[in-house]
Coordinates of C-alpha atoms in Angstrom, one line a residue:
M16 CA 15.6 20.2 13.5
I17 CA 12.7 18.9 11.6
V18 CA 10.5 20.9 9.3
I19 CA 7.0 20.0 8.5
S20 CA 6.6 20.3 4.7
T21 CA 3.3 19.5 3.1
T22 CA 0.9 21.4 0.7
V23 CA -2.1 19.5 1.9
P24 CA -3.7 21.6 4.7
K25 CA -5.4 18.6 6.6
V26 CA -2.1 16.8 6.6
Q27 CA -0.4 19.9 8.0
K28 CA -2.7 19.9 10.8
W29 CA -2.4 16.2 11.5
L30 CA 1.5 16.5 11.5
E31 CA 1.5 19.5 13.8
D32 CA -0.7 17.7 16.2
A33 CA 1.4 14.6 16.2
F34 CA 4.7 16.6 16.6
L35 CA 3.0 18.5 19.4
Q36 CA 2.1 15.4 21.2
Y37 CA 5.1 13.1 20.7
A38 CA 8.1 15.3 19.8
P39 CA 10.3 17.1 22.3
Q40 CA 9.8 20.8 22.3
G41 CA 12.2 22.6 19.7
S42 CA 12.7 19.6 17.8
Y43 CA 10.6 20.5 15.0
C44 CA 9.2 23.7 13.2
L45 CA 6.9 24.8 10.5
A46 CA 7.9 25.6 7.0
D47 CA 7.3 29.4 7.3
S48 CA 9.1 29.8 10.6
E49 CA 12.6 31.3 11.1
Q50 CA 13.9 28.2 12.5
A51 CA 13.3 26.2 9.1
I52 CA 16.8 27.4 7.9
Y53 CA 18.1 25.1 10.6
A54 CA 16.2 22.0 9.6
T55 CA 18.1 18.9 8.7
T56 CA 15.1 16.5 7.9
A57 CA 11.6 17.4 6.2
V58 CA 8.8 15.4 7.2
S59 CA 6.7 15.4 4.0
W60 CA 3.6 14.7 2.2
F61 CA 3.4 16.3 -1.3
P62 CA 6.0 18.8 0.0
D63 CA 6.9 22.2 -1.5
L64 CA 10.3 21.3 -3.1
D65 CA 10.8 24.9 -4.1
H66 CA 11.0 25.8 -0.5
L67 CA 12.9 22.8 0.7
E68 CA 15.6 23.4 -1.9
K69 CA 16.3 26.7 -0.3
L70 CA 17.1 25.3 3.2
P71 CA 20.8 25.3 3.6
E72 CA 21.1 22.4 6.2
L73 CA 18.6 20.0 4.8
K74 CA 19.9 16.5 4.1
L75 CA 16.9 14.2 4.5
I76 CA 13.3 14.2 3.1
H77 CA 11.2 11.7 5.1
S78 CA 7.8 10.4 3.8
M79 CA 5.3 10.4 6.8
A80 CA 4.0 7.2 5.4
A81 CA 5.1 3.8 3.7
G82 CA 4.9 5.3 0.3
V83 CA 7.0 7.8 -1.4
E84 CA 5.5 8.5 -4.8
H85 CA 4.1 11.8 -3.5
L86 CA 7.8 13.1 -3.2
N87 CA 8.7 13.5 -6.8
L88 CA 11.8 11.3 -6.7
D89 CA 12.8 12.3 -10.2
R90 CA 13.3 15.9 -9.1
I91 CA 14.9 14.9 -5.8
G92 CA 17.3 12.6 -7.3
T93 CA 20.5 12.1 -5.2
Q94 CA 20.5 15.6 -3.7
Y95 CA 18.9 14.4 -0.6
K96 CA 18.5 11.0 1.3
V97 CA 14.9 9.7 1.3
C98 CA 13.4 7.5 4.0
R99 CA 9.8 6.1 4.7
V100 CA 7.8 4.8 7.7
V101 CA 7.8 1.1 8.2
D102 CA 6.5 -0.5 11.5
Q103 CA 5.6 -3.8 12.9
L104 CA 2.2 -2.6 13.9
H105 CA 1.7 -1.2 10.3
Q106 CA 2.6 -4.6 9.1
K107 CA 0.5 -6.3 11.4
G108 CA -2.5 -4.1 10.7
M109 CA -2.0 -4.8 6.8
F110 CA -2.1 -8.6 7.6
D111 CA -5.3 -8.3 9.5
Y112 CA -6.9 -6.6 6.5
L113 CA -5.6 -8.8 3.9
Q114 CA -6.5 -12.0 6.1
W115 CA -10.0 -10.6 6.1
G116 CA -9.9 -10.3 2.5
V117 CA -8.7 -13.8 1.8
L118 CA -11.4 -15.2 4.1
Y119 CA -14.1 -13.2 2.5
Y120 CA -13.5 -15.1 -0.8
Q121 CA -12.1 -18.3 0.8
R122 CA -15.2 -18.8 2.7
F123 CA -17.7 -17.5 0.0
F124 CA -18.9 -14.6 2.2
D125 CA -19.2 -12.5 -1.1
Q126 CA -21.7 -14.9 -2.3
A127 CA -23.5 -14.9 1.1
F128 CA -24.2 -11.2 0.7
V129 CA -25.5 -11.7 -2.8
Q130 CA -27.7 -14.5 -1.5
K131 CA -29.1 -12.4 1.4
R132 CA -30.3 -9.7 -1.1
Q133 CA -32.0 -12.4 -3.2
Q134 CA -33.3 -14.3 -0.1
R135 CA -31.7 -17.4 -1.4
W136 CA -30.3 -20.2 0.8
R137 CA -27.3 -22.0 -0.6
Q138 CA -24.4 -23.5 1.3
Y139 CA -20.9 -23.6 -0.1
P140 CA -18.0 -26.0 0.6
Q141 CA -15.4 -24.9 3.3
R142 CA -12.2 -24.6 1.6
E143 CA -9.0 -25.5 3.6
H144 CA -6.2 -23.0 3.8
A145 CA -3.8 -25.6 2.0
E146 CA -6.3 -25.6 -1.0
L147 CA -6.1 -22.0 -1.9
K148 CA -3.3 -20.3 -3.9
I149 CA -2.4 -16.7 -3.0
G150 CA -0.2 -14.7 -5.1
I151 CA 1.5 -11.4 -3.8
M152 CA 2.9 -8.7 -6.0
G153 CA 5.7 -7.0 -4.2
L154 CA 8.0 -8.9 -1.7
G155 CA 9.6 -5.9 0.1
Q156 CA 9.3 -5.2 3.8
M157 CA 5.5 -5.3 3.6
G158 CA 4.8 -7.9 1.0
G159 CA 7.6 -10.3 2.4
Y160 CA 6.1 -10.1 5.8
M161 CA 2.5 -11.0 4.4
A162 CA 4.0 -13.9 2.3
K163 CA 5.5 -15.3 5.6
Q164 CA 2.3 -14.9 7.5
F165 CA 0.1 -16.5 5.0
A166 CA 2.6 -19.4 4.6
A167 CA 2.7 -20.1 8.1
L168 CA -1.1 -20.5 8.2
G169 CA -0.8 -23.1 5.5
Y170 CA -1.7 -21.4 2.4
Q171 CA -0.1 -22.0 -0.9
V172 CA 1.8 -18.8 -1.2
S173 CA 3.8 -17.4 -4.3
G174 CA 5.2 -13.9 -4.7
W175 CA 6.6 -11.7 -7.4
S176 CA 9.1 -9.0 -7.2
R177 CA 11.6 -7.1 -9.6
S178 CA 14.5 -8.5 -7.9
P179 CA 15.0 -12.2 -6.6
K180 CA 13.9 -12.9 -3.0
N181 CA 14.1 -16.2 -1.0
I182 CA 11.4 -16.5 1.6
A183 CA 10.8 -19.9 3.4
H184 CA 7.8 -21.9 2.2
V185 CA 7.0 -19.0 -0.4
S186 CA 7.7 -19.9 -4.2
C187 CA 9.3 -16.6 -5.1
Y188 CA 9.4 -15.3 -8.8
A189 CA 11.4 -12.4 -10.3
G190 CA 11.5 -10.3 -13.3
D191 CA 9.5 -10.1 -16.4
E192 CA 10.5 -13.7 -17.3
D193 CA 8.7 -15.1 -14.3
F194 CA 5.6 -13.0 -14.3
D195 CA 3.3 -15.1 -16.5
T196 CA 4.1 -18.1 -14.6
F197 CA 3.5 -16.4 -11.1
L198 CA 0.0 -15.0 -12.3
G199 CA -1.2 -18.2 -13.7
Q200 CA -1.4 -19.7 -10.3
A201 CA -2.8 -16.9 -8.2
E202 CA -6.4 -17.6 -7.3
I203 CA -6.2 -14.5 -4.9
L204 CA -3.8 -11.7 -6.2
I205 CA -2.7 -9.2 -3.7
N206 CA -0.9 -5.9 -4.8
L207 CA 1.5 -4.5 -2.5
L208 CA 3.8 -3.1 -5.1
P209 CA 5.3 0.4 -4.7
L210 CA 4.3 2.8 -7.3
T211 CA 6.8 3.4 -9.9
E212 CA 6.9 4.6 -13.5
N213 CA 7.3 1.1 -14.8
N214 CA 4.2 -0.5 -13.0
Q215 CA 1.6 2.2 -13.4
G216 CA -1.6 0.6 -14.8
I217 CA 0.0 -2.9 -14.1
L218 CA -3.4 -4.4 -13.0
S219 CA -5.1 -4.2 -16.3
K220 CA -6.5 -6.4 -19.2
S221 CA -3.1 -8.1 -20.2
L222 CA -2.5 -9.2 -16.4
F223 CA -6.2 -10.3 -15.9
D224 CA -5.9 -12.6 -19.1
L225 CA -3.2 -14.5 -17.2
L226 CA -5.0 -15.2 -14.0
P227 CA -6.9 -18.4 -13.3
E228 CA -10.6 -18.3 -14.3
Q229 CA -12.6 -16.6 -11.3
A230 CA -9.7 -15.1 -9.6
C231 CA -9.9 -12.3 -7.1
I232 CA -8.1 -9.0 -6.7
I233 CA -7.0 -7.2 -3.7
N234 CA -5.4 -3.9 -4.3
C235 CA -3.6 -2.3 -1.4
G236 CA -0.6 -0.8 -3.4
R237 CA -1.8 2.4 -5.1
G238 CA -4.8 3.3 -7.0
Q239 CA -2.6 4.2 -10.1
H240 CA -1.8 0.5 -10.3
L241 CA -5.4 -0.3 -11.5
V242 CA -7.0 0.3 -14.9
E243 CA -10.4 0.7 -13.5
Q244 CA -12.4 0.1 -16.5
D245 CA -10.4 -3.0 -17.4
L246 CA -11.5 -4.4 -13.9
I247 CA -15.1 -3.4 -14.4
N248 CA -15.0 -5.2 -17.9
Y249 CA -13.6 -8.5 -16.6
L250 CA -16.1 -8.5 -13.4
D251 CA -19.0 -7.8 -15.9
S252 CA -17.7 -10.6 -18.1
G253 CA -17.5 -13.1 -15.2
R254 CA -13.8 -13.8 -15.9
L255 CA -12.8 -12.3 -12.5
R256 CA -14.9 -13.1 -9.3
G257 CA -14.4 -10.0 -7.3
A258 CA -12.2 -7.2 -6.1
I259 CA -11.5 -5.6 -2.7
L260 CA -10.0 -2.1 -3.4
D261 CA -8.5 0.2 -0.7
V262 CA -6.8 2.6 -2.8
F263 CA -8.0 4.8 -6.0
S264 CA -6.2 7.0 -8.3
K265 CA -8.2 9.8 -7.0
E266 CA -9.2 10.0 -3.4
P267 CA -11.7 10.2 -2.2
L268 CA -13.5 8.1 -4.9
V269 CA -16.0 10.4 -6.7
E270 CA -19.5 10.0 -5.8
N271 CA -20.8 8.9 -9.0
H272 CA -17.9 6.3 -9.7
P273 CA -19.3 3.2 -11.1
L274 CA -17.2 1.1 -8.7
W275 CA -19.5 2.3 -5.8
Q276 CA -22.5 0.4 -7.4
H277 CA -20.7 -2.8 -8.5
E278 CA -21.9 -5.8 -6.7
K279 CA -18.6 -7.6 -7.0
V280 CA -16.4 -4.9 -5.7
V281 CA -15.7 -4.0 -2.0
I282 CA -14.6 -0.5 -1.1
T283 CA -12.7 0.6 1.8
P284 CA -11.4 4.2 2.1
H285 CA -7.5 3.8 2.2
V286 CA -7.7 2.3 5.6
A287 CA -5.9 -1.0 5.3
S288 CA -3.3 0.0 7.8
H289 CA -1.6 3.0 9.3
A290 CA 1.3 3.2 11.5
P291 CA 0.6 5.0 14.9
W292 CA 1.4 8.6 15.1
S293 CA 3.8 8.0 17.8
V294 CA 5.7 5.5 15.7
V295 CA 5.8 8.0 12.7
V296 CA 7.2 10.8 15.0
N297 CA 9.8 8.6 16.6
Q298 CA 11.1 7.1 13.4
I299 CA 11.4 10.5 11.9
L300 CA 13.2 11.8 15.0
E301 CA 15.5 8.9 15.1
N302 CA 16.5 9.4 11.3
D303 CA 17.1 13.0 11.8
Q304 CA 19.6 12.3 14.4
R305 CA 21.1 9.4 12.2
V306 CA 21.5 11.8 9.3
I307 CA 23.2 14.4 11.5
Q308 CA 25.6 11.8 12.9
G309 CA 26.3 10.3 9.4
Q310 CA 24.9 6.8 10.5
A311 CA 22.9 4.4 8.5
L312 CA 19.3 5.3 8.1
L313 CA 16.1 3.4 8.9
N314 CA 14.0 2.3 5.9
Q315 CA 16.0 4.3 3.2
V316 CA 14.6 4.5 -0.2
D317 CA 16.7 4.2 -3.4
T318 CA 15.5 7.0 -5.2
L319 CA 16.7 5.7 -8.6
K320 CA 14.6 2.6 -8.2
G321 CA 11.7 4.4 -6.4
Y322 CA 11.5 2.2 -3.3

């Protein structure tokens, strides 16, 4: 039995509709129903942990998305298993978004939009893939996939993660000792890190100082990774060329935020990629059966590491 647990009303409606459409009747329930005491898995987005901790059969707290920062892992600790949703269509959607972002800067489309407003005609050179250096922060299931895809297209790809990785045709860096070297060659820096206590505000002045002159930022991690005023300062100074931002510390982005009006910033409303609802529901159903049977879980999270 799966219980839907969220404190966000619109997400509650999304999950109810998705499970009604894709889950077998009787396989799920709402948090306030009598059947909740039989729940072995909670599908969650900012769940009510006080309520979940009262459910005697609960074994698994399952994020409805790829991220888990909304679950309060410090409180969950090791009392429950935690999983997230990872899917090939989700990965493909993210790559489509990031490839568009890379081409936006590679082909100088950012400059073309400025020139249109100025009614100015200037042609820019066409840069080959092999000339461009892409740096990817985070080499997990999502970031590792992106690194492989960009490398297959012929880009110079480097990646950084907390623990060592080995990806064909990708220069992999790990740990604090490699961080500066990694940043120094990233003309386009893509952030796909999970949000943890250690990396909040990682996209800040100290990081921007280490990037090549006129580097570009694409943030598809979490809004809390970015110190927004530091980014604005570096864009205004000309040190950074531009930024594509899909995530923000507060969403929706408030109407009077200076990022809306900044000509060097592209804003998308947290739409880089989403797994289809059918996939979300089926992965959670599968993991519920696995946790009941004591089998290995799909996309399990290390609650101590946060990813």
